[in-house]
């Protein structure tokens, strides 16, 4: 059984994992397609890149608003964002994610350096500037695709509801970004689709496993609140893409866990959620 927007739907044995991962698969395919296009067309202008990102930013705001309006429990929404934001700010979550990215980048560059030493010691030519750019392309693209609110929100939506709209939208955005990245940083951008499959797929499968063990009424209430909170975070991503103001959306990610916890309390003791 898998939860779809209209309820639980029975599917054939062995297909459940594919259905849950479908949004992630489409996202990875979009990166591959965009990378190939970028390699074919070469560099694109900064103005074109900016126009594309602004268009996606507007679409994300519309998507986020539609998601945020799913919940009628405004108090829960505000509490989730307030408490989650305080937690994220206290642990400096956005900064820690940036440090994680920098750490991964250093690890890859160190591996490239060791490879350079081994090749040179054997009498061959080292990777040089071109290979260095290829490694940078892989790391930088992977970080942009994986470290962000949409990757987590979309994967949760796929696992909990079987709804892939967020990952479809993210796939479109990543595909356009990969055109730009591949045209400037090389073919390694294409291989950044592999970490996407592992990272987002793992979150989606984990969320689906948790959902299968929960009471249906509680799960439905939790999905409504997670969708609403996630929608507000999506609006934040859209604002960032529009360059209206730089919002630290990652600091609000704990709001999702807070929303889940508050939903349990509200359902058990308030009995007010739909």
C-alpha positions as YAML, in Angstrom:
chain: A
units: angstrom
residues:
- id: 1
  name: UNK
  ca: [0.00, 0.00, 0.00]
- id: 2
  name: UNK
  ca: [1.11, 3.56, -0.70]
- id: 3
  name: UNK
  ca: [-0.44, 6.83, 0.38]
- id: 4
  name: UNK
  ca: [-1.54, 8.95, -2.55]
- id: 5
  name: UNK
  ca: [-3.30, 12.34, -2.46]
- id: 6
  name: UNK
  ca: [-6.67, 10.61, -2.59]
- id: 7
  name: UNK
  ca: [-5.87, 8.01, 0.06]
- id: 8
  name: UNK
  ca: [-4.13, 4.66, 0.32]
- id: 9
  name: UNK
  ca: [-3.73, 2.88, -3.01]
- id: 10
  name: UNK
  ca: [-2.74, -0.74, -3.43]
- id: 11
  name: UNK
  ca: [-0.01, -1.41, -5.95]
- id: 12
  name: UNK
  ca: [1.70, -4.50, -7.18]
- id: 13
  name: UNK
  ca: [4.36, -6.11, -5.02]
- id: 14
  name: UNK
  ca: [7.85, -4.89, -5.87]
- id: 15
  name: UNK
  ca: [6.60, -1.57, -7.29]
- id: 16
  name: UNK
  ca: [6.23, 0.32, -4.01]
- id: 17
  name: UNK
  ca: [9.87, 1.41, -3.87]
- id: 18
  name: UNK
  ca: [9.77, 2.63, -7.45]
- id: 19
  name: UNK
  ca: [6.64, 4.70, -6.84]
- id: 20
  name: UNK
  ca: [8.08, 6.27, -3.69]
- id: 21
  name: UNK
  ca: [11.35, 7.05, -5.46]
- id: 22
  name: UNK
  ca: [9.76, 8.31, -8.66]
- id: 23
  name: UNK
  ca: [10.19, 12.00, -7.78]
- id: 24
  name: UNK
  ca: [13.85, 11.42, -6.94]
- id: 25
  name: UNK
  ca: [14.38, 9.49, -10.19]
- id: 26
  name: UNK
  ca: [12.83, 12.32, -12.21]
- id: 27
  name: UNK
  ca: [15.00, 14.84, -10.33]
- id: 28
  name: UNK
  ca: [18.17, 12.88, -11.14]
- id: 29
  name: UNK
  ca: [17.10, 12.44, -14.78]
- id: 30
  name: UNK
  ca: [16.57, 16.20, -15.08]
- id: 31
  name: UNK
  ca: [20.11, 16.81, -13.84]
- id: 32
  name: UNK
  ca: [21.51, 14.38, -16.40]
- id: 33
  name: UNK
  ca: [19.49, 15.92, -19.23]
- id: 34
  name: UNK
  ca: [20.42, 19.45, -18.22]
- id: 35
  name: UNK
  ca: [24.09, 18.54, -17.96]
- id: 36
  name: UNK
  ca: [24.09, 17.06, -21.45]
- id: 37
  name: UNK
  ca: [22.40, 20.16, -22.85]
- id: 38
  name: UNK
  ca: [24.90, 22.39, -21.06]
- id: 39
  name: UNK
  ca: [27.82, 20.45, -22.52]
- id: 40
  name: UNK
  ca: [26.33, 20.83, -26.01]
- id: 41
  name: UNK
  ca: [25.46, 24.52, -25.99]
- id: 42
  name: UNK
  ca: [28.39, 25.85, -23.99]
- id: 43
  name: UNK
  ca: [28.20, 28.97, -21.85]
- id: 44
  name: UNK
  ca: [24.93, 30.87, -21.37]
- id: 45
  name: UNK
  ca: [24.63, 34.51, -20.41]
- id: 46
  name: UNK
  ca: [24.23, 35.66, -16.83]
- id: 47
  name: UNK
  ca: [21.06, 37.56, -17.73]
- id: 48
  name: UNK
  ca: [19.44, 34.40, -19.11]
- id: 49
  name: UNK
  ca: [20.38, 32.46, -15.99]
- id: 50
  name: UNK
  ca: [18.91, 35.20, -13.81]
- id: 51
  name: UNK
  ca: [15.66, 35.29, -15.79]
- id: 52
  name: UNK
  ca: [15.26, 31.51, -15.46]
- id: 53
  name: UNK
  ca: [15.85, 31.60, -11.72]
- id: 54
  name: UNK
  ca: [13.41, 34.46, -11.25]
- id: 55
  name: UNK
  ca: [10.74, 32.57, -13.17]
- id: 56
  name: UNK
  ca: [11.23, 29.49, -10.99]
- id: 57
  name: UNK
  ca: [11.21, 31.69, -7.88]
- id: 58
  name: UNK
  ca: [7.78, 33.06, -8.76]
- id: 59
  name: UNK
  ca: [6.47, 29.55, -9.40]
- id: 60
  name: UNK
  ca: [7.82, 28.36, -6.05]
- id: 61
  name: UNK
  ca: [6.03, 31.13, -4.20]
- id: 62
  name: UNK
  ca: [2.74, 30.13, -5.82]
- id: 63
  name: UNK
  ca: [3.40, 26.47, -4.96]
- id: 64
  name: UNK
  ca: [4.33, 27.37, -1.39]
- id: 65
  name: UNK
  ca: [1.17, 29.42, -0.88]
- id: 66
  name: UNK
  ca: [-1.01, 26.57, -2.14]
- id: 67
  name: UNK
  ca: [0.70, 24.20, 0.29]
- id: 68
  name: UNK
  ca: [0.55, 26.58, 3.25]
- id: 69
  name: UNK
  ca: [-3.21, 27.00, 2.84]
- id: 70
  name: UNK
  ca: [-3.78, 23.25, 3.37]
- id: 71
  name: UNK
  ca: [-3.84, 23.73, 7.14]
- id: 72
  name: UNK
  ca: [-6.61, 25.44, 9.07]
- id: 73
  name: UNK
  ca: [-4.61, 25.32, 12.30]
- id: 74
  name: UNK
  ca: [-2.86, 28.67, 12.06]
- id: 75
  name: UNK
  ca: [-1.73, 28.55, 15.69]
- id: 76
  name: UNK
  ca: [0.09, 25.27, 15.10]
- id: 77
  name: UNK
  ca: [1.69, 26.74, 12.01]
- id: 78
  name: UNK
  ca: [2.99, 29.79, 13.87]
- id: 79
  name: UNK
  ca: [4.20, 27.75, 16.85]
- id: 80
  name: UNK
  ca: [6.01, 25.28, 14.60]
- id: 81
  name: UNK
  ca: [7.84, 28.02, 12.71]
- id: 82
  name: UNK
  ca: [8.64, 30.02, 15.85]
- id: 83
  name: UNK
  ca: [9.97, 27.09, 17.89]
- id: 84
  name: UNK
  ca: [11.69, 25.49, 14.90]
- id: 85
  name: UNK
  ca: [13.29, 28.79, 13.95]
- id: 86
  name: UNK
  ca: [14.62, 29.27, 17.47]
- id: 87
  name: UNK
  ca: [16.10, 25.77, 17.43]
- id: 88
  name: UNK
  ca: [17.65, 26.25, 14.00]
- id: 89
  name: UNK
  ca: [19.09, 29.61, 14.98]
- id: 90
  name: UNK
  ca: [20.43, 28.25, 18.27]
- id: 91
  name: UNK
  ca: [22.33, 25.45, 16.56]
- id: 92
  name: UNK
  ca: [23.16, 27.68, 13.57]
- id: 93
  name: UNK
  ca: [21.85, 25.04, 11.21]
- id: 94
  name: UNK
  ca: [22.37, 27.01, 8.01]
- id: 95
  name: UNK
  ca: [25.96, 27.75, 8.95]
- id: 96
  name: UNK
  ca: [26.56, 24.10, 9.83]
- id: 97
  name: UNK
  ca: [25.23, 23.02, 6.44]
- id: 98
  name: UNK
  ca: [27.59, 25.48, 4.79]
- id: 99
  name: UNK
  ca: [30.46, 24.06, 6.83]
- id: 100
  name: UNK
  ca: [29.41, 20.55, 5.80]
- id: 101
  name: UNK
  ca: [29.61, 21.62, 2.18]
- id: 102
  name: UNK
  ca: [33.01, 23.19, 2.67]
- id: 103
  name: UNK
  ca: [34.23, 20.05, 4.43]
- id: 104
  name: UNK
  ca: [33.07, 17.82, 1.61]
- id: 105
  name: UNK
  ca: [34.73, 20.11, -0.89]
- id: 106
  name: UNK
  ca: [38.04, 19.91, 0.99]
- id: 107
  name: UNK
  ca: [37.81, 16.10, 1.10]
- id: 108
  name: UNK
  ca: [37.34, 15.88, -2.65]
- id: 109
  name: UNK
  ca: [40.16, 18.30, -3.35]
- id: 110
  name: UNK
  ca: [42.43, 16.34, -0.99]
- id: 111
  name: UNK
  ca: [41.57, 13.13, -2.85]
- id: 112
  name: UNK
  ca: [42.36, 14.85, -6.15]
- id: 113
  name: UNK
  ca: [45.69, 16.04, -4.76]
- id: 114
  name: UNK
  ca: [46.66, 12.51, -3.66]
- id: 115
  name: UNK
  ca: [45.68, 11.20, -7.08]
- id: 116
  name: UNK
  ca: [47.88, 13.89, -8.65]
- id: 117
  name: UNK
  ca: [50.89, 12.80, -6.59]
- id: 118
  name: UNK
  ca: [50.40, 9.12, -7.50]
- id: 119
  name: UNK
  ca: [50.04, 9.86, -11.22]
- id: 120
  name: UNK
  ca: [53.07, 12.14, -11.31]
- id: 121
  name: UNK
  ca: [55.19, 9.62, -9.39]
- id: 122
  name: UNK
  ca: [54.35, 7.00, -12.02]
- id: 123
  name: UNK
  ca: [55.53, 9.27, -14.82]
- id: 124
  name: UNK
  ca: [52.11, 10.37, -16.06]
- id: 125
  name: UNK
  ca: [50.53, 13.77, -16.30]
- id: 126
  name: UNK
  ca: [48.70, 15.11, -13.27]
- id: 127
  name: UNK
  ca: [45.08, 16.16, -13.35]
- id: 128
  name: UNK
  ca: [46.01, 19.80, -13.78]
- id: 129
  name: UNK
  ca: [43.57, 22.71, -13.97]
- id: 130
  name: UNK
  ca: [40.99, 20.98, -16.16]
- id: 131
  name: UNK
  ca: [40.61, 17.95, -13.90]
- id: 132
  name: UNK
  ca: [40.54, 20.27, -10.88]
- id: 133
  name: UNK
  ca: [37.61, 22.12, -12.40]
- id: 134
  name: UNK
  ca: [35.86, 18.83, -13.07]
- id: 135
  name: UNK
  ca: [36.15, 17.84, -9.42]
- id: 136
  name: UNK
  ca: [34.92, 21.28, -8.39]
- id: 137
  name: UNK
  ca: [31.98, 20.92, -10.74]
- id: 138
  name: UNK
  ca: [30.94, 17.63, -9.15]
- id: 139
  name: UNK
  ca: [31.25, 18.93, -5.59]
- id: 140
  name: UNK
  ca: [29.64, 22.31, -6.12]
- id: 141
  name: UNK
  ca: [26.71, 20.95, -8.11]
- id: 142
  name: UNK
  ca: [26.11, 18.14, -5.61]
- id: 143
  name: UNK
  ca: [26.01, 20.58, -2.71]
- id: 144
  name: UNK
  ca: [23.56, 22.89, -4.47]
- id: 145
  name: UNK
  ca: [21.27, 19.98, -5.35]
- id: 146
  name: UNK
  ca: [21.41, 18.14, -2.01]
- id: 147
  name: UNK
  ca: [21.78, 20.78, 0.69]
- id: 148
  name: UNK
  ca: [18.57, 22.74, 0.74]
- id: 149
  name: UNK
  ca: [15.03, 22.81, 2.02]
- id: 150
  name: UNK
  ca: [13.44, 21.51, -1.18]
- id: 151
  name: UNK
  ca: [15.49, 18.31, -1.18]
- id: 152
  name: UNK
  ca: [14.24, 17.42, 2.30]
- id: 153
  name: UNK
  ca: [10.68, 18.67, 1.85]
- id: 154
  name: UNK
  ca: [10.24, 17.00, -1.52]
- id: 155
  name: UNK
  ca: [11.61, 13.68, -0.30]
- id: 156
  name: UNK
  ca: [9.33, 13.73, 2.74]
- id: 157
  name: UNK
  ca: [6.34, 14.50, 0.52]
- id: 158
  name: UNK
  ca: [7.23, 11.59, -1.75]
- id: 159
  name: UNK
  ca: [7.61, 9.19, 1.15]
- id: 160
  name: UNK
  ca: [4.61, 10.29, 3.17]
- id: 161
  name: UNK
  ca: [2.06, 11.08, 0.47]
- id: 162
  name: UNK
  ca: [3.42, 9.69, -2.75]
- id: 163
  name: UNK
  ca: [3.19, 13.30, -4.00]
- id: 164
  name: UNK
  ca: [6.16, 14.28, -6.16]
- id: 165
  name: UNK
  ca: [5.18, 17.85, -7.10]
- id: 166
  name: UNK
  ca: [7.95, 19.44, -5.02]
- id: 167
  name: UNK
  ca: [10.60, 17.11, -6.46]
- id: 168
  name: UNK
  ca: [9.25, 17.68, -9.98]
- id: 169
  name: UNK
  ca: [9.64, 21.42, -9.41]
- id: 170
  name: UNK
  ca: [13.07, 20.93, -7.87]
- id: 171
  name: UNK
  ca: [14.00, 18.69, -10.80]
- id: 172
  name: UNK
  ca: [13.11, 21.49, -13.23]
- id: 173
  name: UNK
  ca: [15.18, 23.94, -11.23]
- id: 174
  name: UNK
  ca: [18.12, 21.53, -10.91]
- id: 175
  name: UNK
  ca: [17.91, 20.73, -14.61]
- id: 176
  name: UNK
  ca: [18.19, 24.40, -15.53]
- id: 177
  name: UNK
  ca: [21.01, 24.88, -13.04]
- id: 178
  name: UNK
  ca: [22.84, 21.86, -14.45]
- id: 179
  name: UNK
  ca: [22.76, 23.48, -17.90]
- id: 180
  name: UNK
  ca: [24.65, 26.42, -16.41]
- id: 181
  name: UNK
  ca: [26.97, 24.29, -14.26]
- id: 182
  name: UNK
  ca: [27.89, 21.85, -17.03]
- id: 183
  name: UNK
  ca: [28.54, 24.66, -19.49]
- id: 184
  name: UNK
  ca: [31.02, 26.23, -17.08]
- id: 185
  name: UNK
  ca: [32.34, 23.39, -14.88]
- id: 186
  name: UNK
  ca: [32.37, 20.34, -17.10]
- id: 187
  name: UNK
  ca: [31.05, 16.81, -17.42]
- id: 188
  name: UNK
  ca: [31.39, 15.85, -13.73]
- id: 189
  name: UNK
  ca: [28.22, 17.86, -13.01]
- id: 190
  name: UNK
  ca: [26.34, 15.01, -14.68]
- id: 191
  name: UNK
  ca: [27.53, 12.54, -12.03]
- id: 192
  name: UNK
  ca: [26.08, 14.66, -9.23]
- id: 193
  name: UNK
  ca: [22.80, 12.87, -10.02]
- id: 194
  name: UNK
  ca: [24.11, 9.84, -8.10]
- id: 195
  name: UNK
  ca: [24.25, 11.52, -4.66]
- id: 196
  name: UNK
  ca: [20.75, 12.86, -5.34]
- id: 197
  name: UNK
  ca: [19.45, 9.31, -5.77]
- id: 198
  name: UNK
  ca: [21.06, 8.17, -2.52]
- id: 199
  name: UNK
  ca: [20.26, 11.22, -0.39]
- id: 200
  name: UNK
  ca: [16.71, 12.03, -1.45]
- id: 201
  name: UNK
  ca: [15.83, 8.38, -2.01]
- id: 202
  name: UNK
  ca: [16.95, 7.49, 1.51]
- id: 203
  name: UNK
  ca: [14.79, 10.24, 3.04]
- id: 204
  name: UNK
  ca: [11.76, 9.20, 0.96]
- id: 205
  name: UNK
  ca: [12.06, 5.52, 1.85]
- id: 206
  name: UNK
  ca: [12.60, 6.33, 5.53]
- id: 207
  name: UNK
  ca: [9.55, 8.58, 5.62]
- id: 208
  name: UNK
  ca: [7.45, 5.89, 3.92]
- id: 209
  name: UNK
  ca: [8.56, 3.28, 6.46]
- id: 210
  name: UNK
  ca: [7.65, 5.57, 9.37]
- id: 211
  name: UNK
  ca: [4.27, 6.37, 7.78]
- id: 212
  name: UNK
  ca: [3.43, 2.70, 7.41]
- id: 213
  name: UNK
  ca: [3.80, 2.23, 11.19]
- id: 214
  name: UNK
  ca: [1.59, 5.16, 12.18]
- id: 215
  name: UNK
  ca: [-2.12, 5.43, 12.93]
- id: 216
  name: UNK
  ca: [-3.94, 6.66, 9.80]
- id: 217
  name: UNK
  ca: [-5.80, 9.52, 11.52]
- id: 218
  name: UNK
  ca: [-2.64, 10.84, 13.13]
- id: 219
  name: UNK
  ca: [-0.72, 10.43, 9.87]
- id: 220
  name: UNK
  ca: [-3.32, 12.43, 7.93]
- id: 221
  name: UNK
  ca: [-3.20, 15.25, 10.49]
- id: 222
  name: UNK
  ca: [0.59, 15.25, 10.48]
- id: 223
  name: UNK
  ca: [0.75, 15.37, 6.68]
- id: 224
  name: UNK
  ca: [-1.50, 18.43, 6.63]
- id: 225
  name: UNK
  ca: [0.74, 20.31, 9.06]
- id: 226
  name: UNK
  ca: [3.99, 19.22, 7.42]
- id: 227
  name: UNK
  ca: [2.63, 20.29, 4.05]
- id: 228
  name: UNK
  ca: [1.65, 23.71, 5.40]
- id: 229
  name: UNK
  ca: [4.98, 24.32, 7.16]
- id: 230
  name: UNK
  ca: [6.85, 23.02, 4.14]
- id: 231
  name: UNK
  ca: [4.90, 25.40, 1.93]
- id: 232
  name: UNK
  ca: [6.10, 28.37, 3.94]
- id: 233
  name: UNK
  ca: [9.69, 27.17, 3.61]
- id: 234
  name: UNK
  ca: [9.16, 26.81, -0.15]
- id: 235
  name: UNK
  ca: [8.00, 30.44, -0.23]
- id: 236
  name: UNK
  ca: [11.30, 31.34, 1.46]
- id: 237
  name: UNK
  ca: [13.25, 29.50, -1.23]
- id: 238
  name: UNK
  ca: [11.30, 31.39, -3.88]
- id: 239
  name: UNK
  ca: [12.09, 34.73, -2.23]
- id: 240
  name: UNK
  ca: [15.78, 33.80, -2.23]
- id: 241
  name: UNK
  ca: [15.67, 32.97, -5.93]
- id: 242
  name: UNK
  ca: [13.99, 36.30, -6.65]
- id: 243
  name: UNK
  ca: [16.84, 37.98, -4.72]
- id: 244
  name: UNK
  ca: [14.34, 40.07, -2.78]
- id: 245
  name: UNK
  ca: [16.11, 39.25, 0.47]
- id: 246
  name: UNK
  ca: [18.42, 36.52, 1.65]
- id: 247
  name: UNK
  ca: [16.44, 34.31, 4.04]
- id: 248
  name: UNK
  ca: [18.15, 31.61, 6.10]
- id: 249
  name: UNK
  ca: [15.56, 28.98, 5.19]
- id: 250
  name: UNK
  ca: [17.68, 26.11, 6.49]
- id: 251
  name: UNK
  ca: [17.39, 27.52, 10.02]
- id: 252
  name: UNK
  ca: [13.64, 26.89, 9.77]
- id: 253
  name: UNK
  ca: [13.99, 23.21, 8.86]
- id: 254
  name: UNK
  ca: [13.53, 22.08, 12.50]
- id: 255
  name: UNK
  ca: [9.99, 23.46, 12.14]
- id: 256
  name: UNK
  ca: [9.09, 20.25, 10.33]
- id: 257
  name: UNK
  ca: [10.02, 18.10, 13.34]
- id: 258
  name: UNK
  ca: [8.31, 20.55, 15.68]
- id: 259
  name: UNK
  ca: [5.16, 20.45, 13.54]
- id: 260
  name: UNK
  ca: [5.11, 16.66, 13.72]
- id: 261
  name: UNK
  ca: [5.49, 16.71, 17.51]
- id: 262
  name: UNK
  ca: [2.88, 19.41, 18.04]
- id: 263
  name: UNK
  ca: [0.45, 17.53, 15.81]
- id: 264
  name: UNK
  ca: [0.73, 14.47, 18.05]
- id: 265
  name: UNK
  ca: [0.08, 16.58, 21.15]
- id: 266
  name: UNK
  ca: [-2.76, 18.49, 19.52]
- id: 267
  name: UNK
  ca: [-4.43, 15.32, 18.27]
- id: 268
  name: UNK
  ca: [-4.10, 13.54, 21.60]
- id: 269
  name: UNK
  ca: [-5.09, 16.38, 23.92]
- id: 270
  name: UNK
  ca: [-6.83, 18.98, 21.78]
- id: 271
  name: UNK
  ca: [-8.80, 16.92, 19.30]
- id: 272
  name: UNK
  ca: [-8.99, 19.95, 17.05]
- id: 273
  name: UNK
  ca: [-7.10, 18.82, 13.97]
- id: 274
  name: UNK
  ca: [-9.05, 17.55, 10.93]
...
